[in-house]
mmCIF file of C-alpha atoms in Angstrom:
data_model
loop_
_atom_site.group_PDB
_atom_site.id
_atom_site.type_symbol
_atom_site.label_atom_id
_atom_site.label_comp_id
_atom_site.label_asym_id
_atom_site.label_seq_id
_atom_site.Cartn_x
_atom_site.Cartn_y
_atom_site.Cartn_z
ATOM 1 C CA MET A 1 14.194 -12.958 -21.743
ATOM 2 C CA HIS A 2 13.117 -15.884 -23.872
ATOM 3 C CA SER A 3 11.697 -19.400 -24.098
ATOM 4 C CA THR A 4 13.897 -22.326 -23.078
ATOM 5 C CA LEU A 5 13.691 -26.086 -22.838
ATOM 6 C CA LEU A 6 15.018 -26.999 -19.410
ATOM 7 C CA SER A 7 16.785 -30.180 -20.547
ATOM 8 C CA THR A 8 16.786 -32.301 -23.686
ATOM 9 C CA PRO A 9 16.829 -35.639 -21.780
ATOM 10 C CA VAL A 10 14.052 -34.381 -19.481
ATOM 11 C CA SER A 11 12.019 -33.260 -22.476
ATOM 12 C CA ALA A 12 12.253 -36.663 -24.121
ATOM 13 C CA GLU A 13 11.279 -38.468 -20.908
ATOM 14 C CA VAL A 14 8.327 -36.182 -20.174
ATOM 15 C CA ALA A 15 7.156 -36.539 -23.774
ATOM 16 C CA ARG A 16 7.233 -40.317 -23.444
ATOM 17 C CA ALA A 17 5.316 -40.122 -20.164
ATOM 18 C CA LEU A 18 2.572 -37.955 -21.650
ATOM 19 C CA THR A 19 2.347 -40.229 -24.668
ATOM 20 C CA ARG A 20 2.154 -43.334 -22.488
ATOM 21 C CA ILE A 21 -0.896 -42.095 -20.569
ATOM 22 C CA GLY A 22 -2.742 -40.939 -23.692
ATOM 23 C CA ALA A 23 -2.412 -37.247 -22.901
ATOM 24 C CA VAL A 24 -1.677 -36.350 -26.548
ATOM 25 C CA ARG A 25 -4.883 -36.506 -28.570
ATOM 26 C CA THR A 26 -4.870 -36.052 -32.327
ATOM 27 C CA THR A 27 -7.550 -35.678 -34.976
ATOM 28 C CA THR A 28 -7.783 -35.647 -38.753
ATOM 29 C CA GLY A 29 -11.368 -34.365 -38.616
ATOM 30 C CA GLN A 30 -12.923 -31.606 -36.527
ATOM 31 C CA PRO A 31 -10.008 -29.568 -35.172
ATOM 32 C CA PHE A 32 -9.439 -28.641 -31.568
ATOM 33 C CA VAL A 33 -9.800 -24.910 -30.938
ATOM 34 C CA TYR A 34 -7.787 -23.596 -28.006
ATOM 35 C CA THR A 35 -8.961 -20.770 -25.755
ATOM 36 C CA SER A 36 -6.384 -18.621 -27.555
ATOM 37 C CA GLY A 37 -8.342 -19.157 -30.775
ATOM 38 C CA TRP A 38 -5.790 -21.329 -32.563
ATOM 39 C CA ALA A 39 -7.206 -24.337 -34.402
ATOM 40 C CA SER A 40 -5.056 -27.445 -34.088
ATOM 41 C CA PRO A 41 -5.088 -31.178 -34.865
ATOM 42 C CA VAL A 42 -3.613 -31.927 -31.427
ATOM 43 C CA TYR A 43 -4.770 -31.430 -27.841
ATOM 44 C CA ILE A 44 -2.505 -32.114 -24.872
ATOM 45 C CA ASP A 45 -4.290 -33.026 -21.647
ATOM 46 C CA THR A 46 -1.540 -32.822 -19.025
ATOM 47 C CA ARG A 47 -4.165 -33.222 -16.299
ATOM 48 C CA LEU A 48 -4.067 -36.972 -16.891
ATOM 49 C CA LEU A 49 -0.711 -36.894 -15.119
ATOM 50 C CA MET A 50 -2.503 -36.005 -11.896
ATOM 51 C CA SER A 51 -4.132 -39.446 -11.748
ATOM 52 C CA ASP A 52 -1.033 -41.516 -12.477
ATOM 53 C CA VAL A 53 0.914 -41.524 -9.223
ATOM 54 C CA ALA A 54 4.138 -43.045 -10.541
ATOM 55 C CA LEU A 55 4.459 -40.834 -13.621
ATOM 56 C CA ARG A 56 3.255 -37.752 -11.760
ATOM 57 C CA THR A 57 5.902 -38.305 -9.109
ATOM 58 C CA ARG A 58 8.622 -38.801 -11.695
ATOM 59 C CA VAL A 59 7.678 -35.742 -13.761
ATOM 60 C CA MET A 60 7.471 -33.487 -10.709
ATOM 61 C CA ASP A 61 10.805 -34.807 -9.428
ATOM 62 C CA LEU A 62 12.309 -33.946 -12.808
ATOM 63 C CA ALA A 63 10.708 -30.494 -12.672
ATOM 64 C CA ALA A 64 12.073 -29.780 -9.204
ATOM 65 C CA GLU A 65 15.568 -30.884 -10.206
ATOM 66 C CA ALA A 66 15.414 -28.816 -13.390
ATOM 67 C CA VAL A 67 14.350 -25.534 -11.755
ATOM 68 C CA ALA A 68 16.262 -25.770 -8.468
ATOM 69 C CA GLY A 69 19.196 -23.847 -9.897
ATOM 70 C CA LEU A 70 16.911 -21.207 -11.399
ATOM 71 C CA VAL A 71 15.136 -20.734 -8.065
ATOM 72 C CA ALA A 72 18.411 -20.299 -6.202
ATOM 73 C CA ARG A 73 19.982 -18.058 -8.821
ATOM 74 C CA LYS A 74 17.033 -15.670 -9.070
ATOM 75 C CA GLY A 75 16.018 -15.725 -5.417
ATOM 76 C CA ILE A 76 12.531 -17.052 -6.179
ATOM 77 C CA ASN A 77 10.656 -17.343 -2.882
ATOM 78 C CA ALA A 78 7.134 -18.430 -3.872
ATOM 79 C CA ILE A 79 5.294 -20.518 -6.453
ATOM 80 C CA VAL A 80 2.075 -19.296 -8.079
ATOM 81 C CA GLY A 81 -0.093 -21.820 -9.896
ATOM 82 C CA ALA A 82 -2.553 -20.895 -12.617
ATOM 83 C CA GLU A 83 -6.183 -21.813 -12.078
ATOM 84 C CA SER A 84 -6.877 -24.644 -12.543
ATOM 85 C CA SER A 85 -4.212 -27.110 -13.778
ATOM 86 C CA GLY A 86 -1.330 -25.026 -12.509
ATOM 87 C CA ILE A 87 -2.535 -25.318 -8.921
ATOM 88 C CA ALA A 88 -1.855 -29.032 -8.556
ATOM 89 C CA PHE A 89 1.456 -28.938 -10.419
ATOM 90 C CA GLY A 90 2.456 -25.823 -8.501
ATOM 91 C CA ALA A 91 1.617 -27.472 -5.168
ATOM 92 C CA TRP A 92 3.726 -30.557 -5.893
ATOM 93 C CA LEU A 93 6.639 -28.395 -7.035
ATOM 94 C CA ALA A 94 6.362 -26.017 -4.061
ATOM 95 C CA GLU A 95 6.425 -28.994 -1.684
ATOM 96 C CA ARG A 96 9.609 -30.337 -3.256
ATOM 97 C CA LEU A 97 11.310 -26.934 -3.196
ATOM 98 C CA GLY A 98 10.103 -25.939 0.275
ATOM 99 C CA LEU A 99 8.397 -22.792 -1.019
ATOM 100 C CA PRO A 100 5.054 -21.100 -0.300
ATOM 101 C CA LEU A 101 2.227 -21.717 -2.770
ATOM 102 C CA LEU A 102 -0.330 -19.263 -4.083
ATOM 103 C CA TYR A 103 -2.678 -19.437 -7.033
ATOM 104 C CA LEU A 104 -3.956 -16.955 -9.571
ATOM 105 C CA ARG A 105 -7.656 -16.967 -10.392
ATOM 106 C CA LYS A 106 -8.784 -16.633 -13.992
ATOM 107 C CA LYS A 107 -11.247 -13.946 -12.954
ATOM 108 C CA PRO A 108 -11.269 -11.602 -9.941
ATOM 109 C CA MET A 109 -13.305 -12.546 -6.907
ATOM 110 C CA GLY A 110 -13.869 -9.643 -4.569
ATOM 111 C CA TRP A 111 -12.149 -6.290 -4.641
ATOM 112 C CA GLY A 112 -8.710 -4.792 -4.444
ATOM 113 C CA SER A 113 -5.341 -5.827 -5.772
ATOM 114 C CA ALA A 114 -5.600 -9.330 -4.285
ATOM 115 C CA ALA A 115 -8.915 -10.179 -5.971
ATOM 116 C CA ARG A 116 -7.231 -12.729 -8.247
ATOM 117 C CA LEU A 117 -4.409 -13.942 -6.051
ATOM 118 C CA GLU A 118 -5.088 -16.518 -3.326
ATOM 119 C CA GLY A 119 -2.543 -17.083 -0.572
ATOM 120 C CA ARG A 120 -0.074 -14.854 1.228
ATOM 121 C CA LEU A 121 2.851 -13.290 -0.585
ATOM 122 C CA PRO A 122 6.208 -13.445 1.173
ATOM 123 C CA GLU A 123 8.181 -10.302 1.873
ATOM 124 C CA GLY A 124 9.936 -9.108 -1.287
ATOM 125 C CA ALA A 125 8.054 -11.632 -3.404
ATOM 126 C CA ARG A 126 9.902 -13.069 -6.375
ATOM 127 C CA LEU A 127 7.606 -15.506 -8.104
ATOM 128 C CA LEU A 128 7.705 -18.506 -10.416
ATOM 129 C CA PHE A 129 4.385 -18.786 -12.247
ATOM 130 C CA ILE A 130 3.308 -22.306 -13.238
ATOM 131 C CA ASP A 131 0.805 -23.538 -15.820
ATOM 132 C CA ASP A 132 0.366 -26.721 -17.820
ATOM 133 C CA VAL A 133 0.619 -25.794 -21.527
ATOM 134 C CA THR A 134 1.345 -22.753 -23.653
ATOM 135 C CA THR A 135 0.891 -22.047 -27.353
ATOM 136 C CA ASP A 136 1.897 -18.432 -28.040
ATOM 137 C CA ALA A 137 2.535 -17.397 -24.389
ATOM 138 C CA ARG A 138 -0.041 -14.591 -24.494
ATOM 139 C CA SER A 139 -2.010 -15.918 -21.517
ATOM 140 C CA LYS A 140 1.214 -16.258 -19.517
ATOM 141 C CA ILE A 141 2.113 -12.665 -20.328
ATOM 142 C CA ALA A 142 -1.339 -11.563 -19.154
ATOM 143 C CA ALA A 143 -0.923 -13.552 -15.939
ATOM 144 C CA ALA A 144 2.448 -11.930 -15.257
ATOM 145 C CA ALA A 145 0.882 -8.507 -15.781
ATOM 146 C CA ALA A 146 -1.821 -9.357 -13.223
ATOM 147 C CA LEU A 147 0.763 -10.535 -10.709
ATOM 148 C CA ARG A 148 2.850 -7.421 -11.189
ATOM 149 C CA GLN A 149 -0.111 -5.305 -10.088
ATOM 150 C CA ASP A 150 0.570 -6.625 -6.597
ATOM 151 C CA THR A 151 4.057 -5.082 -6.744
ATOM 152 C CA THR A 152 5.603 -8.521 -7.013
ATOM 153 C CA HIS A 153 8.544 -9.513 -9.159
ATOM 154 C CA VAL A 154 7.805 -12.196 -11.714
ATOM 155 C CA ALA A 155 10.179 -12.867 -14.568
ATOM 156 C CA ASP A 156 9.875 -16.630 -14.940
ATOM 157 C CA VAL A 157 7.108 -18.951 -16.119
ATOM 158 C CA LEU A 158 7.243 -22.750 -16.041
ATOM 159 C CA VAL A 159 5.017 -24.972 -18.176
ATOM 160 C CA ILE A 160 4.955 -28.695 -18.709
ATOM 161 C CA VAL A 161 4.512 -28.280 -22.469
ATOM 162 C CA ASP A 162 5.515 -25.395 -24.716
ATOM 163 C CA TYR A 163 4.438 -25.999 -28.299
ATOM 164 C CA ALA A 164 7.447 -23.893 -29.394
ATOM 165 C CA LEU A 165 5.863 -23.432 -32.821
ATOM 166 C CA TYR A 166 3.971 -20.181 -32.898
ATOM 167 C CA PRO A 167 5.514 -17.031 -34.420
ATOM 168 C CA ASP A 168 6.482 -13.982 -32.366
ATOM 169 C CA THR A 169 6.343 -15.859 -29.059
ATOM 170 C CA HIS A 170 9.992 -15.062 -28.351
ATOM 171 C CA ARG A 171 9.506 -11.378 -29.226
ATOM 172 C CA HIS A 172 6.432 -11.053 -26.986
ATOM 173 C CA LEU A 173 8.268 -12.645 -24.063
ATOM 174 C CA VAL A 174 11.210 -10.289 -24.494
ATOM 175 C CA GLU A 175 8.914 -7.277 -24.691
ATOM 176 C CA HIS A 176 7.277 -8.228 -21.402
ATOM 177 C CA GLY A 177 10.426 -9.235 -19.546
ATOM 178 C CA LEU A 178 9.631 -12.921 -19.173
ATOM 179 C CA ASP A 179 11.612 -16.147 -19.399
ATOM 180 C CA LEU A 180 9.481 -19.156 -20.338
ATOM 181 C CA HIS A 181 10.806 -22.547 -19.206
ATOM 182 C CA ALA A 182 9.326 -25.846 -20.414
ATOM 183 C CA LEU A 183 9.734 -29.475 -19.453
ATOM 184 C CA THR A 184 8.944 -30.617 -22.995
ATOM 185 C CA ASN A 185 7.729 -29.336 -26.362
ATOM 186 C CA TRP A 186 5.660 -30.383 -29.349
ATOM 187 C CA HIS A 187 8.625 -31.618 -31.386
ATOM 188 C CA ASP A 188 9.552 -34.178 -28.728
ATOM 189 C CA LEU A 189 5.914 -35.162 -28.277
ATOM 190 C CA LEU A 190 5.581 -35.801 -32.001
ATOM 191 C CA ALA A 191 8.771 -37.859 -31.952
ATOM 192 C CA ALA A 192 7.402 -39.882 -29.015
ATOM 193 C CA LEU A 193 4.120 -40.528 -30.834
ATOM 194 C CA ARG A 194 5.997 -41.762 -33.882
ATOM 195 C CA ALA A 195 8.389 -43.902 -31.871
ATOM 196 C CA ALA A 196 5.469 -45.559 -30.090
ATOM 197 C CA GLY A 197 3.737 -46.291 -33.405
ATOM 198 C CA LEU A 198 0.642 -44.361 -32.354
ATOM 199 C CA LEU A 199 0.061 -42.509 -35.634
ATOM 200 C CA ASP A 200 -1.450 -43.855 -38.818
ATOM 201 C CA SER A 201 -0.463 -42.383 -42.176
ATOM 202 C CA ALA A 202 -3.248 -39.800 -42.294
ATOM 203 C CA GLU A 203 -2.522 -38.605 -38.753
ATOM 204 C CA ASP A 204 1.184 -38.330 -39.438
ATOM 205 C CA GLN A 205 0.605 -36.299 -42.598
ATOM 206 C CA THR A 206 -1.796 -33.954 -40.780
ATOM 207 C CA LEU A 207 0.635 -33.402 -37.911
ATOM 208 C CA THR A 208 3.511 -32.852 -40.346
ATOM 209 C CA ARG A 209 1.558 -30.085 -42.099
ATOM 210 C CA PHE A 210 0.553 -28.543 -38.771
ATOM 211 C CA THR A 211 4.117 -28.590 -37.465
ATOM 212 C CA ALA A 212 5.470 -26.981 -40.616
ATOM 213 C CA ASP A 213 3.052 -24.034 -40.415
ATOM 214 C CA PRO A 214 0.642 -23.971 -37.446
ATOM 215 C CA VAL A 215 -0.674 -20.537 -38.413
ATOM 216 C CA ALA A 216 -1.666 -21.569 -41.932
ATOM 217 C CA TRP A 217 -3.144 -24.796 -40.552
ATOM 218 C CA SER A 218 -5.192 -22.825 -38.031
ATOM 219 C CA VAL A 219 -6.536 -20.361 -40.602
ATOM 220 C CA ALA A 220 -7.394 -23.151 -43.049
ATOM 221 C CA ASN A 221 -9.351 -24.928 -40.321
ATOM 222 C CA GLY A 222 -11.346 -22.025 -38.943
ATOM 223 C CA GLY A 223 -8.973 -20.750 -36.269
ATOM 224 C CA VAL A 224 -7.186 -17.467 -35.762
ATOM 225 C CA GLY A 225 -4.075 -16.377 -37.625
ATOM 226 C CA ALA A 226 -0.971 -14.586 -36.451
#
């Protein structure tokens, strides 16, 4: 169980697409603070893809092609999207793969084991959980734990962007029996920003320091540490 990039060519193309629509925001001033507590000079808004029909279609076609083999090999029979961004991406992927769609609420609504899960699980459910971005994978691990309470099998998580920077992510995934699959990662996004000439000198230096040690950067800028 580990974190994988689905395809190097796919990663480069998705990174270019996100860069083209302005989904990668950077700052040399007040840092972004993620819900996980990490402080960062970059914020990736994959939701902008939802409004660009051509790029959205292309990225979701790439996603479907990339995971088709995984779905067949592991007998995955349903897609579960994370509230909220994962719902739209999950729906487009489920449509392409001909699979049922469900979504996982952030907080329970109602009572019982299905208080967070909306939709109907198939018999012998084997799930692919979908979200937009991950930093250290902790929220994806928590989501898998919630899904497993419904006696479902979930061993695979798909994200559009995995930062692939934060320490111990691989170990945590292994400990919780999860494979994390990503369409692209921060390294390819940074390369796309540079290739497009979208960074000035100060921005490039800030992102270089962040990439070299995101934990130290976070702590120095008021965020959590490892």
